PDB file of C-alpha atoms in Angstrom:
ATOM      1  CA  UNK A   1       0.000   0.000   0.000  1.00 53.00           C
ATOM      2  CA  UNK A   2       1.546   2.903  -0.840  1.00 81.00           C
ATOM      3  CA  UNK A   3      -0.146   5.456   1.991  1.00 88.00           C
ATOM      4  CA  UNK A   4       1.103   4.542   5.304  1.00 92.00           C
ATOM      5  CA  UNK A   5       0.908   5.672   9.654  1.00 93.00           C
ATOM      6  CA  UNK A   6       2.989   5.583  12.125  1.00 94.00           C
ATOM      7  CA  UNK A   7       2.821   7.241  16.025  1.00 95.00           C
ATOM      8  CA  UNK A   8       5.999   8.652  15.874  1.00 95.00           C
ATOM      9  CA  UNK A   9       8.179  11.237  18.801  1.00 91.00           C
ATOM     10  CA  UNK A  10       7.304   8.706  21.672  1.00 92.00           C
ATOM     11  CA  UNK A  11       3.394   8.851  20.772  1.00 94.00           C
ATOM     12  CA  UNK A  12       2.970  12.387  20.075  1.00 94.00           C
ATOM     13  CA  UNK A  13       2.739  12.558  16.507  1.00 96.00           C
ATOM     14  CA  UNK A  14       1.451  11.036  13.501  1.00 96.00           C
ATOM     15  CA  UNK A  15       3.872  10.601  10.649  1.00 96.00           C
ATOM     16  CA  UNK A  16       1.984   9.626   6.998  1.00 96.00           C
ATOM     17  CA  UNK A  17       3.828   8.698   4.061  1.00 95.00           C
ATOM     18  CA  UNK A  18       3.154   7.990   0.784  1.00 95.00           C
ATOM     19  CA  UNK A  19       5.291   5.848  -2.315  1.00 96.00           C
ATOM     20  CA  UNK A  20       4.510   5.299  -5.888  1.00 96.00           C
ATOM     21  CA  UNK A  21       1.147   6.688  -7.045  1.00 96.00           C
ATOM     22  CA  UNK A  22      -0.966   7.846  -4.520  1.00 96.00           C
ATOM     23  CA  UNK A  23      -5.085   8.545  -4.760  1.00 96.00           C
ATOM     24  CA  UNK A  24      -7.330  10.787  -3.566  1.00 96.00           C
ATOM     25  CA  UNK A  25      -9.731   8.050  -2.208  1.00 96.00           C
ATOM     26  CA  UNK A  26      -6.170   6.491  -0.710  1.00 96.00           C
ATOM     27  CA  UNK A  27      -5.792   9.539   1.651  1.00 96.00           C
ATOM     28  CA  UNK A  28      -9.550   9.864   1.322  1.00 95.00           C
ATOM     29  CA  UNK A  29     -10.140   6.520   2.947  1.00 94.00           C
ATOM     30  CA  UNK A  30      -7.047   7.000   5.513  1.00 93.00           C
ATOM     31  CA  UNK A  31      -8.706  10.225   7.000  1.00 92.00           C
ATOM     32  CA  UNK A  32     -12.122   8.533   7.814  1.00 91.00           C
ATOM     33  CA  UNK A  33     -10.328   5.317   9.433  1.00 91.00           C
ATOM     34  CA  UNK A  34      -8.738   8.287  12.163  1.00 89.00           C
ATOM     35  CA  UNK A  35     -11.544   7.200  14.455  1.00 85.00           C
ATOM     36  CA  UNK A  36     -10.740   3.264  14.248  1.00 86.00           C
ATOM     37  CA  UNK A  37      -7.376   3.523  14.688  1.00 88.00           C
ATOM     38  CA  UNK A  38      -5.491   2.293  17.411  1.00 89.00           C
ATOM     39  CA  UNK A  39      -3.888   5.531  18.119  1.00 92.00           C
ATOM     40  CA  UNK A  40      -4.225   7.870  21.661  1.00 93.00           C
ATOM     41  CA  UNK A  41      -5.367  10.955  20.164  1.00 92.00           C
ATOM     42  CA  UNK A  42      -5.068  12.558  22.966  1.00 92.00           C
ATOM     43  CA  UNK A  43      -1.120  12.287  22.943  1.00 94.00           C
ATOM     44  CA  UNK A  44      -0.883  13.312  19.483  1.00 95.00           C
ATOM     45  CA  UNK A  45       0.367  17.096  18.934  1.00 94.00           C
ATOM     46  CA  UNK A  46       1.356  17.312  15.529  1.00 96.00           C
ATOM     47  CA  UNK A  47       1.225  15.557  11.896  1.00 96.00           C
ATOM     48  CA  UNK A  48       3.537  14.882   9.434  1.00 98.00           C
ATOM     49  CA  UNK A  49       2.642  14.280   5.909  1.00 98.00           C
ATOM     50  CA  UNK A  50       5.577  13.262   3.443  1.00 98.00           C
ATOM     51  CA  UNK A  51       5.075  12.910  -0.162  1.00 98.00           C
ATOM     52  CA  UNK A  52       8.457  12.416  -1.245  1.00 98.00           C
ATOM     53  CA  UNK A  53       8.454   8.991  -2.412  1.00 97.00           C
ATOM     54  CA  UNK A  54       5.493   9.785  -4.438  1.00 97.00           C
ATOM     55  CA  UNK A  55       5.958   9.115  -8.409  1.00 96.00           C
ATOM     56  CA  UNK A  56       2.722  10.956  -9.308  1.00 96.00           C
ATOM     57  CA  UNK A  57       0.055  12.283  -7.272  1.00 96.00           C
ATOM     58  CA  UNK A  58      -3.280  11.772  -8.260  1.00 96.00           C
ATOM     59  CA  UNK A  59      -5.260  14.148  -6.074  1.00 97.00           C
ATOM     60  CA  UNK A  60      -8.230  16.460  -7.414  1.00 97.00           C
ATOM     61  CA  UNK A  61      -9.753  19.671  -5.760  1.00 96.00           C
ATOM     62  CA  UNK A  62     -13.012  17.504  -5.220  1.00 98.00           C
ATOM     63  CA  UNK A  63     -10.221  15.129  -3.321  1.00 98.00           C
ATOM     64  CA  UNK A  64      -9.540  17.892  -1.295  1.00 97.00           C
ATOM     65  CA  UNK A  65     -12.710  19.054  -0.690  1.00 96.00           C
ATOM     66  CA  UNK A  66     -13.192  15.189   0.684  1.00 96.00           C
ATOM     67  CA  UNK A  67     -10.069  15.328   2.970  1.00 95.00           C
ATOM     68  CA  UNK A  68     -11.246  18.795   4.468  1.00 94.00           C
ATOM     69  CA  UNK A  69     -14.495  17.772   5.648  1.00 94.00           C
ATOM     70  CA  UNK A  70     -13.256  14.382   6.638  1.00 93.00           C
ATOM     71  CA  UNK A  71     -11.091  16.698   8.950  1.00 91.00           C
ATOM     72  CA  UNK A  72     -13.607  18.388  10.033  1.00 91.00           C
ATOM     73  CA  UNK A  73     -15.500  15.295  11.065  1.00 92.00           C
ATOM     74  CA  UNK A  74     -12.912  14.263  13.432  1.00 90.00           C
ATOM     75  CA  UNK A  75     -12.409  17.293  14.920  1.00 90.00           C
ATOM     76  CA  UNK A  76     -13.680  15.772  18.389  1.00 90.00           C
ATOM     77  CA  UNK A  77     -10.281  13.265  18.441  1.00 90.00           C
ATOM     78  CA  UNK A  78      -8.106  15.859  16.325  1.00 89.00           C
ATOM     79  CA  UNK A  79      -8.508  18.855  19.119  1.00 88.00           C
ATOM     80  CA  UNK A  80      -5.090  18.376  20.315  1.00 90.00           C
ATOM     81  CA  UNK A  81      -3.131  18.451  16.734  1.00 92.00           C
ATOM     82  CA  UNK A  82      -1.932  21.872  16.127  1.00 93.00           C
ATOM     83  CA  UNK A  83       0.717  21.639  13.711  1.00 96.00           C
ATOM     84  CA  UNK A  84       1.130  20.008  10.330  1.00 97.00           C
ATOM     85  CA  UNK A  85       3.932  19.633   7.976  1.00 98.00           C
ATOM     86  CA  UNK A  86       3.621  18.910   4.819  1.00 98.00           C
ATOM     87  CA  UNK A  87       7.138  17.649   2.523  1.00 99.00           C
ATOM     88  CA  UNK A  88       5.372  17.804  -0.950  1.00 98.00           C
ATOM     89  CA  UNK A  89       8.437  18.051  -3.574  1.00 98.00           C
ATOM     90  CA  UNK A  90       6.629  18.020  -7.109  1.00 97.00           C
ATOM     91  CA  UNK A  91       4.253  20.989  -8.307  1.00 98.00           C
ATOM     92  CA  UNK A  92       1.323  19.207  -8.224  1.00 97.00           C
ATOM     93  CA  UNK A  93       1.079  17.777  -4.584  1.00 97.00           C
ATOM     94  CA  UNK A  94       2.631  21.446  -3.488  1.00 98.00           C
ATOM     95  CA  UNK A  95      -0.190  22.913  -4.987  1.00 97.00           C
ATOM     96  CA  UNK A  96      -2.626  20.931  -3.876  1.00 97.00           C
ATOM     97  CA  UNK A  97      -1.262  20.572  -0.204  1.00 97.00           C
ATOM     98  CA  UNK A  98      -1.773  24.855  -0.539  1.00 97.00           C
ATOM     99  CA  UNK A  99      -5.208  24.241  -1.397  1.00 97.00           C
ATOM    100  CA  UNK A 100      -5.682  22.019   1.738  1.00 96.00           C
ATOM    101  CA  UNK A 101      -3.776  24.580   3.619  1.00 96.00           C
ATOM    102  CA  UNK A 102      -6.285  27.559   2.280  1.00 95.00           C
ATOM    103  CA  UNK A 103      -9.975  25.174   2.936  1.00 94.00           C
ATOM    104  CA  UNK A 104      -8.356  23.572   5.814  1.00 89.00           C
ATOM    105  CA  UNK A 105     -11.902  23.306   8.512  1.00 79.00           C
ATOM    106  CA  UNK A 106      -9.812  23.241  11.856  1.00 85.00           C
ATOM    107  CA  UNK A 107      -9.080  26.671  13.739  1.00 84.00           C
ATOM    108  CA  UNK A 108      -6.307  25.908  16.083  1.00 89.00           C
ATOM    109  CA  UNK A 109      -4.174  23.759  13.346  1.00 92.00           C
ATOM    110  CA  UNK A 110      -1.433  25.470  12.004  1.00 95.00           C
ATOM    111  CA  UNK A 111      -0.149  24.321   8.380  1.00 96.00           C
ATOM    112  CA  UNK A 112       2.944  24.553   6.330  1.00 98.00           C
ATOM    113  CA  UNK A 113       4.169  22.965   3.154  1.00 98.00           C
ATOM    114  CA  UNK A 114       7.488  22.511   2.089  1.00 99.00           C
ATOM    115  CA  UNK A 115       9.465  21.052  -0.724  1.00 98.00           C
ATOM    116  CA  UNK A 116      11.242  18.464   1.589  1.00 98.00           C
ATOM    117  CA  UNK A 117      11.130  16.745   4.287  1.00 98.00           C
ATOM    118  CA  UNK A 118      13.859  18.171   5.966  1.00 98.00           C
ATOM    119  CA  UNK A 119      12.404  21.629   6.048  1.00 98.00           C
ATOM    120  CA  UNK A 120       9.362  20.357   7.237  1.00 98.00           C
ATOM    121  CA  UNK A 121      11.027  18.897  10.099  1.00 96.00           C
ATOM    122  CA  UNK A 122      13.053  21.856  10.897  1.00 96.00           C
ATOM    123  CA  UNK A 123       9.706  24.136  11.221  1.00 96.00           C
ATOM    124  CA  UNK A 124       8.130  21.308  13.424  1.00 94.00           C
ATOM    125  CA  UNK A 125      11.051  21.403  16.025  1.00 91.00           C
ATOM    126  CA  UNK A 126      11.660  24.861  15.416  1.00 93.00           C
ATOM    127  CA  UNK A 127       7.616  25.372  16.720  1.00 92.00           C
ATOM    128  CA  UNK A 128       7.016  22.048  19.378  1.00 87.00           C
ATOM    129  CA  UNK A 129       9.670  20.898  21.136  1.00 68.00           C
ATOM    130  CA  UNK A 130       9.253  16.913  19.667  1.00 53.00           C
ATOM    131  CA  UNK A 131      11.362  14.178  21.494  1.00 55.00           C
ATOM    132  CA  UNK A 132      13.415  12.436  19.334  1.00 58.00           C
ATOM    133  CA  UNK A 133      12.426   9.082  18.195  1.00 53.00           C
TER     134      UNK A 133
END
C-alpha cells in the first residue's frame, strides 16, 4: 500500500507517508479510518505528511474538498493536533497541499508545506519541542 501511519516522537505525533502513485480516495479513505485507529489521540500534537516517495500524485480539488471535511469530522479526536507539515516536492502535490492549507476546517491547526522533508522537520522542532524518536 503505498499510503502509510505511524505514532511517531514517543506517541505524540502522527507521521503519513506515501510511495509510488498515490489517490485521492487512498488519503480519502485513511482520514475517515482516524476514528478506528489504534492511536491515543489525545497524545498526538502534531502531523507529518511526506510525499516524497510519491511518483505521481493523483489528487483532485473535489479530493480535497473530501479530505477537508473528513477533517472536520474528526475534529472531536483531532482537538489536540496543532501543527502540520507537509514535505510535498513536485508541483502538483505542493499545490494541492496549498489548497488544503487555504480550505483547511480546523481553527487551532497550524499548516505549512514545504518542498522536503527536511524543512518540514526543521519548522516542526523549530515550533514544538518533539522528542526524538
Amino acid at each position: 500500500m503505498p499510503y502509510r501511519t505511524e505514532v511517531i516522537n514517543q506517541g505524540t505525533g502522527i507521521l503519513r507517508y506515501g510511495s509510488g502513485i498515490l489517490t485521492g480516495a487512498e488519503m480519502i479513505a485513511s482520514a475517515r479510518a482516524n476514528k478506528a485507529a489504534e492511536i491515543d489521540w489525545t497524545r498526538i500534537s502534531h502531523f507529518v505528511l511526506d510525499l516524497t516517495e510519491v511518483t505521481r500524485f493523483d489528487v483532485s480539488a473535489s479530493d480535497i474538498d473530501q479530505l477537508v471535511s473528513a477533517a472536520k469530522k474528526n475534529s472531536d479526536i483531532l482537538a489536540e493536533v496543532h501543527h502540520l507539515a507537509i514535505a510535498a516536492p513536485s508541483d502538483v502535490a505542493y499545490g494541492m497541499s496549498r489548497m488544503f492549507q487555504a480550505y483547511q476546517a480546523l481553527p487551532d491547526l497550524v499548516i505549512q508545506v514545504f518542498r522536503g522533508r527536511a524543512e518540514a522537520d526543521a519548522w516542526l522542532q523549530s515550533v514544538l519541542e518533539v522528542p526524538k524518536s
